[in-house]
Structure formats: C-alpha cells, structure tokens
XYZ file of C-alpha atoms in Angstrom:
117
model
C 13.655 -17.611 -52.279
C 13.050 -16.375 -48.695
C 12.603 -12.937 -47.929
C 13.018 -11.481 -44.505
C 11.943 -8.083 -43.193
C 14.634 -6.133 -41.391
C 14.056 -6.388 -37.485
C 12.570 -3.799 -35.493
C 14.960 -4.907 -32.574
C 18.443 -4.963 -34.613
C 19.800 -2.086 -32.437
C 19.781 -3.730 -28.848
C 21.750 -0.451 -27.274
C 19.458 1.336 -24.891
C 18.892 5.314 -25.790
C 19.915 7.951 -23.530
C 16.361 8.588 -22.784
C 15.955 4.893 -21.443
C 18.307 5.057 -18.567
C 17.149 6.583 -15.580
C 19.036 8.875 -13.423
C 19.735 8.609 -9.612
C 17.502 10.944 -7.571
C 19.151 14.360 -6.529
C 16.922 14.940 -3.659
C 14.966 12.899 -1.280
C 11.301 14.220 -2.558
C 10.285 16.069 0.225
C 8.219 18.328 -1.718
C 6.488 15.803 -3.177
C 5.635 14.009 0.107
C 4.786 17.196 1.721
C 2.046 17.648 -0.963
C 0.651 14.523 -0.892
C 0.532 14.349 3.029
C -3.072 15.622 3.317
C -4.477 12.819 0.966
C -2.282 10.126 2.746
C -3.617 10.873 5.974
C -7.159 10.926 4.813
C -6.427 7.331 2.932
C -4.679 5.859 5.888
C -7.580 6.840 8.282
C -10.587 5.602 5.976
C -8.483 2.290 6.036
C -8.209 2.171 9.529
C -11.918 2.876 10.046
C -12.905 0.197 7.682
C -10.557 -2.436 9.398
C -11.739 -1.321 12.951
C -15.626 -1.755 11.718
C -17.884 -4.056 13.047
C -18.669 -7.319 11.610
C -21.179 -6.189 9.169
C -18.256 -3.467 7.493
C -16.761 -5.101 4.347
C -12.912 -5.309 4.792
C -13.064 -5.350 8.629
C -11.066 -7.286 11.105
C -14.113 -8.105 12.972
C -16.137 -9.258 9.803
C -12.814 -11.800 8.780
C -13.168 -13.050 12.481
C -16.768 -13.958 12.127
C -16.183 -15.646 8.858
C -13.306 -17.897 10.133
C -15.640 -18.740 13.025
C -18.583 -19.729 10.812
C -15.997 -21.844 8.832
C -14.843 -23.499 11.975
C -18.429 -24.248 13.212
C -19.074 -25.792 9.738
C -16.142 -28.143 10.003
C -14.471 -26.421 6.751
C -10.916 -26.637 8.029
C -9.401 -25.510 5.307
C -11.522 -22.626 4.628
C -10.959 -21.637 8.292
C -7.300 -21.828 8.041
C -7.180 -19.843 4.842
C -9.583 -17.174 6.449
C -7.183 -17.252 9.924
C -4.090 -16.372 7.405
C -5.862 -13.513 6.157
C -7.121 -12.336 9.580
C -3.617 -12.271 10.812
C -2.528 -10.247 7.720
C -5.133 -7.750 8.518
C -4.491 -7.672 12.294
C -1.027 -7.044 11.243
C -2.161 -4.118 8.720
C -3.730 -2.369 11.590
C -0.393 -2.256 13.495
C 1.493 -1.082 10.427
C -1.120 1.550 9.506
C -1.005 2.998 13.127
C 2.769 3.349 12.867
C 2.335 5.248 9.469
C -0.111 7.552 10.915
C 2.296 8.320 13.640
C 5.354 8.714 11.277
C 3.053 10.879 8.976
C 2.247 13.400 11.740
C 5.981 13.861 12.188
C 6.142 14.496 8.473
C 3.282 16.986 8.727
C 5.189 19.228 11.423
C 8.258 18.808 9.407
C 6.788 20.030 6.121
C 5.074 23.041 8.195
C 8.352 24.022 9.478
C 10.414 23.745 6.470
C 8.011 25.725 4.185
C 6.338 22.155 2.754
C 9.844 20.909 1.796
C 10.876 23.724 -0.594
C 13.524 24.912 2.201
C-alpha cells in the first residue's frame, strides 16, 4: 500500500498578490531622494579608477599588471588583463556620462520640489 502526501504545489494559479502592477509614474521622487548618494558613489568610483598604480581597482594598476604579464611572457594572462583593462576604461567613460546626467537630474529635482511636483 502506497501513501502519498498532498502536494503543496497542487494549486498552480498565481495569487493576486504575486502579480506585479505596472508602474504609474517615473519614480522621480525616489530618484531625487537617492541623487546625493548616487553622486557620492559615482565620485568614489571615478576616484578609484583614476588612482595610481598603487590603488586597488584603478586603470593604472590594471595597466601595470598587464605590462608585467607581457614582460613575463604570460600571453594568456596578458590577454585576459587587457580585456579587463578595456572594460575599466569604458567604465570611466560611462561613469563620467552618468555624472553629467546626474547633475541635470539634481537641477531638475531642485526646480520640481524633489519630484513631488
């Protein structure tokens, strides 16, 4: 005789709370609230990326590591580090653009009562 327990997943229809509603706004109030923290985070990241060869996470440090790998003849490592370096250089450009965009957001927030207008 085989006894089976009832399945907890027998009802496969989603509950009404499980389905998400479409957004009703653009989230301006939340974006304005987070703007100062976001600005600081971007500034810290740019400072780190622009640091010298002794700064962890900097473009210069990655360049030095790639140069060292090339000197040692470790071509696979040098290629890997070159790809990471390319990404980091692109990240600098992206963060600089976000920083400019965020300045526009800050002025918009100031003019529009922090997104509640």
